[in-house]
Short mmCIF file of C-alpha atoms in Angstrom, two decimals:
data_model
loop_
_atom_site.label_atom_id
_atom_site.label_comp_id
_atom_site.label_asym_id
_atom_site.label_seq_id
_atom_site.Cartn_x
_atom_site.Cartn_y
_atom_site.Cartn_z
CA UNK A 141 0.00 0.00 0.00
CA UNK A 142 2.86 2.16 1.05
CA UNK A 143 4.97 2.07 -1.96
CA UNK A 144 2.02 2.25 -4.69
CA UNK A 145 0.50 5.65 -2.67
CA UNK A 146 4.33 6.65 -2.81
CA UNK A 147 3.98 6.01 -6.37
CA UNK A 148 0.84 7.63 -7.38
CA UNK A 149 -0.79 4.03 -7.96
CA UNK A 150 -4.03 4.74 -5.85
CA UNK A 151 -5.83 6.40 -3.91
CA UNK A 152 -4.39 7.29 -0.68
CA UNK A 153 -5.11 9.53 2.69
CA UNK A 154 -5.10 9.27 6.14
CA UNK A 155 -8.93 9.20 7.16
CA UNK A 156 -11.62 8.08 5.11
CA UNK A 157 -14.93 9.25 6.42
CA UNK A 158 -17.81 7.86 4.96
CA UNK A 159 -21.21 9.75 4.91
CA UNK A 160 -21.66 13.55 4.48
CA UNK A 161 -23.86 14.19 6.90
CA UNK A 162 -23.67 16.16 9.95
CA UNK A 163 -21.49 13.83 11.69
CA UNK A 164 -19.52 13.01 8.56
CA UNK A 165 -18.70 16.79 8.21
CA UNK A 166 -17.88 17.37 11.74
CA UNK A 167 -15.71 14.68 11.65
CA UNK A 168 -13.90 15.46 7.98
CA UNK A 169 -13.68 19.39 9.12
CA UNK A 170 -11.67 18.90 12.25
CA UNK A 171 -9.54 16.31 10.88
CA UNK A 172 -8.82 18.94 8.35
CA UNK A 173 -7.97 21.39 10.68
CA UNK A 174 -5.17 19.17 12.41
CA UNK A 175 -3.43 19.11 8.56
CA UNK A 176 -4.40 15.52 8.09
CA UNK A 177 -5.66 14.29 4.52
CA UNK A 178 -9.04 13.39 4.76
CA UNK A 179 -11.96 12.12 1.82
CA UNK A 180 -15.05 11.90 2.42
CA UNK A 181 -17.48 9.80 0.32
CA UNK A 182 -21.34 10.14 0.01
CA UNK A 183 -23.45 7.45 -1.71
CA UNK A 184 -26.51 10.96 -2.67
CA UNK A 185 -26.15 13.93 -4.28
CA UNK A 186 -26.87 17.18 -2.15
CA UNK A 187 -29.26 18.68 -1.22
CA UNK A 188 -31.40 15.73 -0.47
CA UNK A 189 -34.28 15.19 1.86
CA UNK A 190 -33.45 13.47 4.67
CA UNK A 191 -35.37 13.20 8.71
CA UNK A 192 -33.79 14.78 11.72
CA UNK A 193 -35.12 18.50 11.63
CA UNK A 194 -34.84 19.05 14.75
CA UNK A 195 -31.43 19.90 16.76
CA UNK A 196 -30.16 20.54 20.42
CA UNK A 197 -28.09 22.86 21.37
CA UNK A 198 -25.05 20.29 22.45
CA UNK A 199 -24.32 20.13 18.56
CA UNK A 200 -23.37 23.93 18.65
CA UNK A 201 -20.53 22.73 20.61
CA UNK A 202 -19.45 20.64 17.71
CA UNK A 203 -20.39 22.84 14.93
CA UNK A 204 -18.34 25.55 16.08
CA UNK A 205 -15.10 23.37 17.48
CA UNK A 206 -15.39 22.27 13.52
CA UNK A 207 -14.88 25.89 11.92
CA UNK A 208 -18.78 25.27 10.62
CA UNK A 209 -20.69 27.29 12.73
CA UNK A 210 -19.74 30.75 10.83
CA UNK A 211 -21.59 29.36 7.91
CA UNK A 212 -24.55 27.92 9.54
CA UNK A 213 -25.54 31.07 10.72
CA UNK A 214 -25.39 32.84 8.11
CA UNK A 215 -28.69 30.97 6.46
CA UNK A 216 -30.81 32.25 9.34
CA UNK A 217 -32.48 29.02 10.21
CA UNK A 218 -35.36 29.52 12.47
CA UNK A 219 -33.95 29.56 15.95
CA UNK A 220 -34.46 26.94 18.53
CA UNK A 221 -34.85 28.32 22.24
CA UNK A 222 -36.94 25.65 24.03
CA UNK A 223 -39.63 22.89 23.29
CA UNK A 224 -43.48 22.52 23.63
CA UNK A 225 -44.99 19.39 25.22
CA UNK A 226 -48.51 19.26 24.59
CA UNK A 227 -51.25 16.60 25.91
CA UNK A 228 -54.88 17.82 25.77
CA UNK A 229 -55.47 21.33 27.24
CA UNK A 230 -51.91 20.48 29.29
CA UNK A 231 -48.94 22.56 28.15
CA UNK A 232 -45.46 21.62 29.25
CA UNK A 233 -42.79 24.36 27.81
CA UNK A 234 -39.04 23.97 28.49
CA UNK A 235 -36.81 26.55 27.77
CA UNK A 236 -32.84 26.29 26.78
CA UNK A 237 -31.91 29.19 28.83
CA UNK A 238 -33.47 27.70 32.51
CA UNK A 239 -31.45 24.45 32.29
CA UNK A 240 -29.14 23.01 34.68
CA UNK A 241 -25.69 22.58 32.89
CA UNK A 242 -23.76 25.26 31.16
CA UNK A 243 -23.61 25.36 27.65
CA UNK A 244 -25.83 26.43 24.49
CA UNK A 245 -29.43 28.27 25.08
CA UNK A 246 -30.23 27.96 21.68
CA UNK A 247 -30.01 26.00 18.74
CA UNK A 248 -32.11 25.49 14.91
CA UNK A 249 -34.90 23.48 13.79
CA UNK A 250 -33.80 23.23 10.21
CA UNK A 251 -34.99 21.82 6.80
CA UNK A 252 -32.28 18.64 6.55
CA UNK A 253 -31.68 19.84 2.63
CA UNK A 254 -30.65 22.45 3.11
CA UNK A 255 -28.58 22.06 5.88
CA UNK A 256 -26.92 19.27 5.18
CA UNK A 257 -26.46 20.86 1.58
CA UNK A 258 -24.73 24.11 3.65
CA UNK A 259 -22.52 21.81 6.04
CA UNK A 260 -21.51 19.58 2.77
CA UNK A 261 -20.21 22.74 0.75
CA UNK A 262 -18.76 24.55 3.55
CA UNK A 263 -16.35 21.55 4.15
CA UNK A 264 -15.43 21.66 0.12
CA UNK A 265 -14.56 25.15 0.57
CA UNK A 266 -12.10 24.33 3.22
CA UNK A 267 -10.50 22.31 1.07
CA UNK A 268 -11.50 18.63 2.03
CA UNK A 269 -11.97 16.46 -0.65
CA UNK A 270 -15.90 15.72 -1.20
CA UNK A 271 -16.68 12.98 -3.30
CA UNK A 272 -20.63 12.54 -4.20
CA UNK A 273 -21.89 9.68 -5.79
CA UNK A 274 -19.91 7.21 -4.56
CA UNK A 275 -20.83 3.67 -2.80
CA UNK A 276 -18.92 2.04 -0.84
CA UNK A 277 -18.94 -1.77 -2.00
CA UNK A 278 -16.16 -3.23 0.04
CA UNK A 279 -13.93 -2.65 2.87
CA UNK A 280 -10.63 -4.86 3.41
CA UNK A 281 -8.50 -4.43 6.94
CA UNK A 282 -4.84 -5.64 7.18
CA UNK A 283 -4.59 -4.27 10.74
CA UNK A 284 -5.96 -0.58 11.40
CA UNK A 285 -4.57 -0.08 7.22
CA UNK A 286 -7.93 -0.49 4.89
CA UNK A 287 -8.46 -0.71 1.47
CA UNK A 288 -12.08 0.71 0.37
CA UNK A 289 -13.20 -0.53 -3.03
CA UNK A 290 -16.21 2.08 -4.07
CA UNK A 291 -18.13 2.88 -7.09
CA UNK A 292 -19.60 5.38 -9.23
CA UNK A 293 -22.69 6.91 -10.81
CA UNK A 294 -21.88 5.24 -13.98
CA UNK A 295 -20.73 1.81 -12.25
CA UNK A 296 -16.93 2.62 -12.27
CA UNK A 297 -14.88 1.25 -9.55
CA UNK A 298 -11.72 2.45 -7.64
CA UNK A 299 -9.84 1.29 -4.64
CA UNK A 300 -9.20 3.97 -1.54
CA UNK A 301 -6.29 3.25 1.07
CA UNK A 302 -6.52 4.63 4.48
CA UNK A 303 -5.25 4.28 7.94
CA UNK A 304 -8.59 4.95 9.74
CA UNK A 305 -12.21 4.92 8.54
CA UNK A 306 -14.79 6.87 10.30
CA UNK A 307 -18.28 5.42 9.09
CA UNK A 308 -21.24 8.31 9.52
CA UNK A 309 -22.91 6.95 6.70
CA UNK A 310 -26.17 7.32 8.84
CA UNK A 311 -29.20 4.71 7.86
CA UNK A 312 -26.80 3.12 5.21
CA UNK A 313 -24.86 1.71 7.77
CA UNK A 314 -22.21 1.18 5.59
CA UNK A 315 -19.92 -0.83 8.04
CA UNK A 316 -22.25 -2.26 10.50
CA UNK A 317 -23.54 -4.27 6.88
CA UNK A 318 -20.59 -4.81 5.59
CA UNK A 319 -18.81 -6.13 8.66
CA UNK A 320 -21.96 -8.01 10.60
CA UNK A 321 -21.90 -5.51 13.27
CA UNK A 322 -25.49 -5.00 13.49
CA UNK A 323 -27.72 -6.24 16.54
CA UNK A 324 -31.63 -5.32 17.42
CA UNK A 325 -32.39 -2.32 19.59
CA UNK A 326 -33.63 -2.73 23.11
CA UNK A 327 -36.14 -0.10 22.08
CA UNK A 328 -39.48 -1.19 21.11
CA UNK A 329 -40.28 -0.91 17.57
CA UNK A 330 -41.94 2.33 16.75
CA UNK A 331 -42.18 4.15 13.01
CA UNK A 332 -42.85 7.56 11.80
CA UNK A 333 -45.02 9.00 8.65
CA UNK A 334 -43.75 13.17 7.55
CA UNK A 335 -43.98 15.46 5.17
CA UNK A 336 -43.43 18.96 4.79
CA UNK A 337 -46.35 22.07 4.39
CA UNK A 338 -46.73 25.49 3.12
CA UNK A 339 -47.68 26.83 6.78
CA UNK A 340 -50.05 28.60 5.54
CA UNK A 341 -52.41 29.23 8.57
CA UNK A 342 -49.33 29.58 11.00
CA UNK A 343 -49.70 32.03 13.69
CA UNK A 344 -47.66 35.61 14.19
CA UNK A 345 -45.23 36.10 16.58
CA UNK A 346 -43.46 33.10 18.94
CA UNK A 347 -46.59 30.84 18.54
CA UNK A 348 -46.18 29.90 14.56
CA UNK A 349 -42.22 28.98 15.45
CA UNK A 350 -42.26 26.97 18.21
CA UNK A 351 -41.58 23.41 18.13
CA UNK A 352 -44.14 20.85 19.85
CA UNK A 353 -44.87 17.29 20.40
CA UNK A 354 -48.63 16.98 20.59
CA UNK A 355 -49.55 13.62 22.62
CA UNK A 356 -52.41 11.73 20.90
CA UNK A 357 -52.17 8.58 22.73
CA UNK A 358 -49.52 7.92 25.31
CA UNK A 359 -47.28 6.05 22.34
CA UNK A 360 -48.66 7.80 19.45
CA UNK A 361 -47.61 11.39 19.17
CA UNK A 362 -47.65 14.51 16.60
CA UNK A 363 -44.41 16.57 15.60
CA UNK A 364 -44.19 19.84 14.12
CA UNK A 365 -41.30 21.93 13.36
CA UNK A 366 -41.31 25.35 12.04
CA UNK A 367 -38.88 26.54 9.68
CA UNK A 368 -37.53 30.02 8.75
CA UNK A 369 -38.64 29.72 5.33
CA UNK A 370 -42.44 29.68 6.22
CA UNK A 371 -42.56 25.72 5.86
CA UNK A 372 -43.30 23.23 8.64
CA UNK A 373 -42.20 19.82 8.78
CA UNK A 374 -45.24 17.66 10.52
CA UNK A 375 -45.00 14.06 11.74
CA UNK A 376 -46.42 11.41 13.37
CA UNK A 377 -44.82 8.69 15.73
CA UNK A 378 -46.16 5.42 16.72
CA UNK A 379 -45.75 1.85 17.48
CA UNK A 380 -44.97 0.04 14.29
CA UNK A 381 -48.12 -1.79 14.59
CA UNK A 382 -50.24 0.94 14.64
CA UNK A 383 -48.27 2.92 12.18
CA UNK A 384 -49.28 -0.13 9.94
CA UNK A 385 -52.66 -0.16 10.28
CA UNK A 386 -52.70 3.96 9.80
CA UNK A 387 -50.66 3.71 6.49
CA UNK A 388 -52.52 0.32 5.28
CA UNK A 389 -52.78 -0.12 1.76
CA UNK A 390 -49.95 1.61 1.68
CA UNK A 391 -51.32 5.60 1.36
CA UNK A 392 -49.29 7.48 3.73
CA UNK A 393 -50.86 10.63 2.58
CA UNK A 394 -53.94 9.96 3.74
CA UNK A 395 -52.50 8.58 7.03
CA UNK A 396 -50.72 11.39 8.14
CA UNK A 397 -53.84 13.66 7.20
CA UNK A 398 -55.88 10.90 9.75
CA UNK A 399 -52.83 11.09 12.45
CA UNK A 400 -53.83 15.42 11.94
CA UNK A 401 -57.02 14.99 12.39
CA UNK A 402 -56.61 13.88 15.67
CA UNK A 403 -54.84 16.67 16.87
CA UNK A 404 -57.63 19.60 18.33
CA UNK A 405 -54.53 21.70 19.01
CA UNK A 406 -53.09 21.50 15.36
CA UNK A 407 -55.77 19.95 12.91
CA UNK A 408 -57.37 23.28 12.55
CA UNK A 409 -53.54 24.51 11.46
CA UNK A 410 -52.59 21.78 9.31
CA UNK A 411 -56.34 20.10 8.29
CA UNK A 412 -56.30 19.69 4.26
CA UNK A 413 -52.91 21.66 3.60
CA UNK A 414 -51.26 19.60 1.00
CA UNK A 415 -48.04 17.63 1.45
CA UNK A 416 -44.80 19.05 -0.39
CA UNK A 417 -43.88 15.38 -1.30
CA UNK A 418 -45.67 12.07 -0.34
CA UNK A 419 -45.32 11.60 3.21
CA UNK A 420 -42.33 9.21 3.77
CA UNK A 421 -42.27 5.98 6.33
CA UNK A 422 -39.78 5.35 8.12
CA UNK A 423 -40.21 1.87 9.94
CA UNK A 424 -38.64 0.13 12.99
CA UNK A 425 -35.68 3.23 12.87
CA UNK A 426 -34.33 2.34 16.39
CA UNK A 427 -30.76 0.87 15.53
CA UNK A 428 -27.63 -0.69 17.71
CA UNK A 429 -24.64 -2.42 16.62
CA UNK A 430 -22.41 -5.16 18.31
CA UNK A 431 -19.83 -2.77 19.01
CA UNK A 432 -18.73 0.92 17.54
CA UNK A 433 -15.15 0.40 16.85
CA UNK A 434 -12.65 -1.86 15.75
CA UNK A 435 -8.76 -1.96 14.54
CA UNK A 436 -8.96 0.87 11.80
CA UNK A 437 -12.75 2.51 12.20
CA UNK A 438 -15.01 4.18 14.01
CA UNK A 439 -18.89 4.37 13.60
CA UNK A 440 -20.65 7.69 14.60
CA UNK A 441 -24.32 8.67 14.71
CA UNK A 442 -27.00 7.17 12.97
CA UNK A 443 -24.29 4.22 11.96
CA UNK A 444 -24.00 3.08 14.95
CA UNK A 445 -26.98 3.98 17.69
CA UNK A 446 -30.50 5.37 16.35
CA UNK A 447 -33.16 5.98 19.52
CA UNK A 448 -36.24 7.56 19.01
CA UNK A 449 -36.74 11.79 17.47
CA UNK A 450 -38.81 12.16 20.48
CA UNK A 451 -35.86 14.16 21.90
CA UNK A 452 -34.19 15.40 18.83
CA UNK A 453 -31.32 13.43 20.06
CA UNK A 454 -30.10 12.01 16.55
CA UNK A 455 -27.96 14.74 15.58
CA UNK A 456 -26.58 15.81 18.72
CA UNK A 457 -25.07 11.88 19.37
CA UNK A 458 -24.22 11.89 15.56
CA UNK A 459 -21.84 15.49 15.86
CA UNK A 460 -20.60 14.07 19.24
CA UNK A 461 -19.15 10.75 18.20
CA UNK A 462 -18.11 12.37 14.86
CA UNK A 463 -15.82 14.81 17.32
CA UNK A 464 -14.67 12.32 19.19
CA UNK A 465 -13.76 9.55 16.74
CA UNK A 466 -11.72 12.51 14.89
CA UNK A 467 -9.90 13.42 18.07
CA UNK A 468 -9.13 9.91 19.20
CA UNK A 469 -8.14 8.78 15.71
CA UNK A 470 -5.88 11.47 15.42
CA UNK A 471 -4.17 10.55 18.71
CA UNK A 472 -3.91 6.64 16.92
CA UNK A 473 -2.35 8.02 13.84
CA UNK A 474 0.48 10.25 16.31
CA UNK A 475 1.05 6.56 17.31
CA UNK A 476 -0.34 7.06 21.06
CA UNK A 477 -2.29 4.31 22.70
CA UNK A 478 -5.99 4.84 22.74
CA UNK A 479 -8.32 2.74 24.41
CA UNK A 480 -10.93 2.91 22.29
CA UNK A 481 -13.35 1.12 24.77
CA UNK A 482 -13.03 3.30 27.43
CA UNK A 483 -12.68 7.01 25.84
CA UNK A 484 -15.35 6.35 22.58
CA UNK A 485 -17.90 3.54 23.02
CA UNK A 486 -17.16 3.75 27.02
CA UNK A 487 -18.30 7.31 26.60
CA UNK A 488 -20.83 6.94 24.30
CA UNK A 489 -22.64 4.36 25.77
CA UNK A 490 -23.23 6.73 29.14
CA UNK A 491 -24.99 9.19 27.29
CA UNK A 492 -27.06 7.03 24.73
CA UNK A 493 -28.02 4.89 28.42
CA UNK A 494 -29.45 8.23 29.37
CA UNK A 495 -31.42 9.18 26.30
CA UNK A 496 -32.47 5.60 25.99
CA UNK A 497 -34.29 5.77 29.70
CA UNK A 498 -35.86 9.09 29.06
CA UNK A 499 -37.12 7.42 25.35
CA UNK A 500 -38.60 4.20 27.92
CA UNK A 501 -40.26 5.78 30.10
CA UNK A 502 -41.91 8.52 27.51
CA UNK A 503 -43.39 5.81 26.10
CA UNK A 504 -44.75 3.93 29.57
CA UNK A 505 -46.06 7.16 30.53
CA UNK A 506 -44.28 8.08 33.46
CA UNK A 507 -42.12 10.50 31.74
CA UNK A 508 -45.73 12.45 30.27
CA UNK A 509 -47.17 12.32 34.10
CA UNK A 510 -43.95 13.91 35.25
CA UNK A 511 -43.93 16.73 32.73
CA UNK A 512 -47.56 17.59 33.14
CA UNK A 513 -47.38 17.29 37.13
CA UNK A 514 -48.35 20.75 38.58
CA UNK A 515 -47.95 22.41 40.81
CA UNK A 516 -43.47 22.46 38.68
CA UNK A 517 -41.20 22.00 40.46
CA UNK A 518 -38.79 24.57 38.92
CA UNK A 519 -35.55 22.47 40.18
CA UNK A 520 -36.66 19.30 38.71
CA UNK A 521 -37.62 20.82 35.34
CA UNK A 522 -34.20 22.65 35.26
CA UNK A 523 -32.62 19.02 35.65
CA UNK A 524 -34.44 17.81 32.89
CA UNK A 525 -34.08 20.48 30.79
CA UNK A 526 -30.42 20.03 30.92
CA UNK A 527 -30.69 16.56 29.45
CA UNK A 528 -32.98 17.45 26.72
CA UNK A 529 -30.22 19.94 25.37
CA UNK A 530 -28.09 17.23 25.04
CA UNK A 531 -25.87 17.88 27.89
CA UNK A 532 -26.09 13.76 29.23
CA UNK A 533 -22.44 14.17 30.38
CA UNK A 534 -22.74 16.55 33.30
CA UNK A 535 -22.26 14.05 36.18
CA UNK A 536 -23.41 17.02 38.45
CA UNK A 537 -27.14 16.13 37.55
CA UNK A 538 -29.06 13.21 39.12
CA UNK A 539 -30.98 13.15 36.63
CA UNK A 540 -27.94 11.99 34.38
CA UNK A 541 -26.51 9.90 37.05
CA UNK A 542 -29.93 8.26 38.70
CA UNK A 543 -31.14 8.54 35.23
CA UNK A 544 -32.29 4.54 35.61
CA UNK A 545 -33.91 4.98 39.21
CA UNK A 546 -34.93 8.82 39.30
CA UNK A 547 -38.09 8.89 36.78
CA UNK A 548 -39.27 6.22 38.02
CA UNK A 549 -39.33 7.43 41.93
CA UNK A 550 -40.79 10.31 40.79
CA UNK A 551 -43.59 9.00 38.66
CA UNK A 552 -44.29 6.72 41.42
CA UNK A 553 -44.67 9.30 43.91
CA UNK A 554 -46.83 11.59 41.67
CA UNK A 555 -49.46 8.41 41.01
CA UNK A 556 -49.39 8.24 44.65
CA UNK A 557 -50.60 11.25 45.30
CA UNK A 558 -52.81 11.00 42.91
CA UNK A 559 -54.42 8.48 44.73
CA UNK A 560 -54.43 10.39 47.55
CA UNK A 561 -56.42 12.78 46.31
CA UNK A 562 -58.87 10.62 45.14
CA UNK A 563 -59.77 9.02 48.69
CA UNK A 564 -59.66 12.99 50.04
#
């Protein structure tokens, strides 16, 4: 490998990164910024549509420690400050700037196109090789050294040589295919149906940009994100089964119109506004792989660990492991020792254990009950609010560190006294 990259005879660099995505470019950026030669493949061309709309603001973090934050804002994407939990006439609002940790108050809800399109660009500019159209067919180790054979549009093949792959190739799962890492979730199977409307009938002022998750059923539950550009991405979320059942024959359009309907606080809104494209299903999305390394690669976001968008967490996981796959595989390639279990899936595992407990009990109910509970209890929500930025690291909240135990007490002590005060 060594003497035909000496000799012009392939391909050569020192990361491959596969996937173009948010994680992808993360990861590509900063290696670029260390001086190391990076290429990054993507099977699409950009823009294309693609879920995951909806950011926290722990991904700022990574945006900006990647040189692509200038950019970003420049496209004035409509501005994230907070969420909106609705069930029934019950309102539950959390806002970015009354959370526990430090970090970001803010971040975007964004049309995936078109910022994936601005991330994918900004990276060429820098000067990191970009290659679109491109699927990766094979991937050969001899230690952490690979040799990537990939093709093109037109069916042309090449062979890539590399001394680290970092696989955010997202749903395609390039590696986790390729290499047999894949293994079920411990989630239960749920699916989504969006689209995207002209948002027509949207509100002035704060009301017609706020995000909100409208509860129709304790499982089944209503998504709608404003963008800047007076469109509004609307979803619903549901067990697979009844997902199914709502999409039978297979007419999504007419069973995300139904899963509208249902809504009193939004089917007025959204009631008979036409779909921008034929409402897309995504089924059984929750994802987990046998392990997220291995001698020579590292798989980040969607690649490796997919929850649930209840949270938004999908980007924020994908932008963290991208950063810290880059870091760590720089450190490899300097010829330190990493430990690749303890300081990447070791660390990554702690915070998707987190998300994944907040994602179970949303779905049992407990999570709802505690949201809705009046009278707030301002110190709990500030907790809480922390981890639904993104910041599942700060080992100064219990409600990171009990994250397995502390729900549950609390849900538990809220159904008790609403027992209580139906004996009183």
């Amino acid at each position: 490998m060594l003497n035909d990259c000496i000799n012009g005879l392939n391909e050569c660099v020192d990361v491959l990164v596969i996937g173009a995505g948010p994680s992808g470019c993360v990861s590509a950026s900063y290696l670029h910024q260390q001086g190391l030669k990076v290429k990054v493949l993507e099977k699409t061309t950009f823009p294309r549509l693609v879920v995951g709309e909806s950011l926290i603001p722990r991904v700022m973090d990574h945006f900006d420690e990647a040189g692509l934050l200038p950019a970003l804002d420049k496209m004035n994407f409509e501005k994230k400050f907070g969420a909106r939990f609705i069930r029934g006439n019950q309102v539950c609002h959390f806002d970015f700037s009354k959370k526990f940790s430090d970090g970001w108050d803010w971040t975007w809800q964004v049309p995936r196109a078109d910022f994936d399109h601005t991330l994918a660009q900004e990276v060429i500019k820098k000067g990191v090789d970009l290659e679109f159209n491109s699927e990766v067919t094979a991937v050969e180790f001899t230690g952490t050294n690979s040799k990537t054979t990939i093709k093109d549009a037109s069916g042309k093949e090449k062979t890539i040589h590399s001394k680290f792959i970092i696989d955010s190739s997202g749903f395609g799962r390039v590696l986790p295919r390729l290499l047999d890492l894949d293994t079920p979730s411990g989630l239960d199977p749920h699916s989504s149906i969006f689209s995207h409307v002209v948002d027509v009938n949207r509100p002035d002022g704060v009301e017609g940009t706020l995000i909100s998750f409208d509860i129709l059923e304790t499982e089944v539950w209503l998504w709608v994100i404003p963008f800047s550009n007076g469109k509004t991405s609307v979803g619903v979320v549901a067990p697979t089964e009844f997902i199914e059942k709502l999409s039978e024959n297979g007419d999504t359009t007419q069973a995300l119109q139904n899963a509208i309907s249902q809504s009193d606080y939004y089917k007025k809104r959204f009631g008979g506004l036409p779909f921008l494209f034929p409402p897309i299903k995504l089924s059984n999305y929750s994802r987990s792989v046998k392990k997220m390394y291995g001698a020579g690669f590292a798989l980040t976001g969607n690649s490796s660990e997919f929850l649930d968008p209840v949270f938004s967490s999908g980007v924020a996981f994908a932008t963290e492991s991208g950063m810290l796959a880059a870091k760590l595989a720089i450190k490899q390639l300097n010829g330190e020792q990493v430990n690749w279990e303890t300081a990447y899936e070791g660390y990554m595992r702690k915070g998707i254990a987190v998300f994944t407990t907040y994602v179970k009990e949303w779905y049992t109910g407990n999570l709802q009950n505690l949201f809705f509970h009046q009278p707030e209890n301002p110190d709990v929500k500030r907790k809480i609010c922390a981890v639904l930025a993104g910041y599942v690291w700060d080992q100064n909240n219990p409600f990171v560190t009990k994250h397995d135990k502390i729900i549950k007490n609390m849900a538990y002590l809220i159904d008790m006294e609403a027992k209580e005060k139906a004996k009183a």
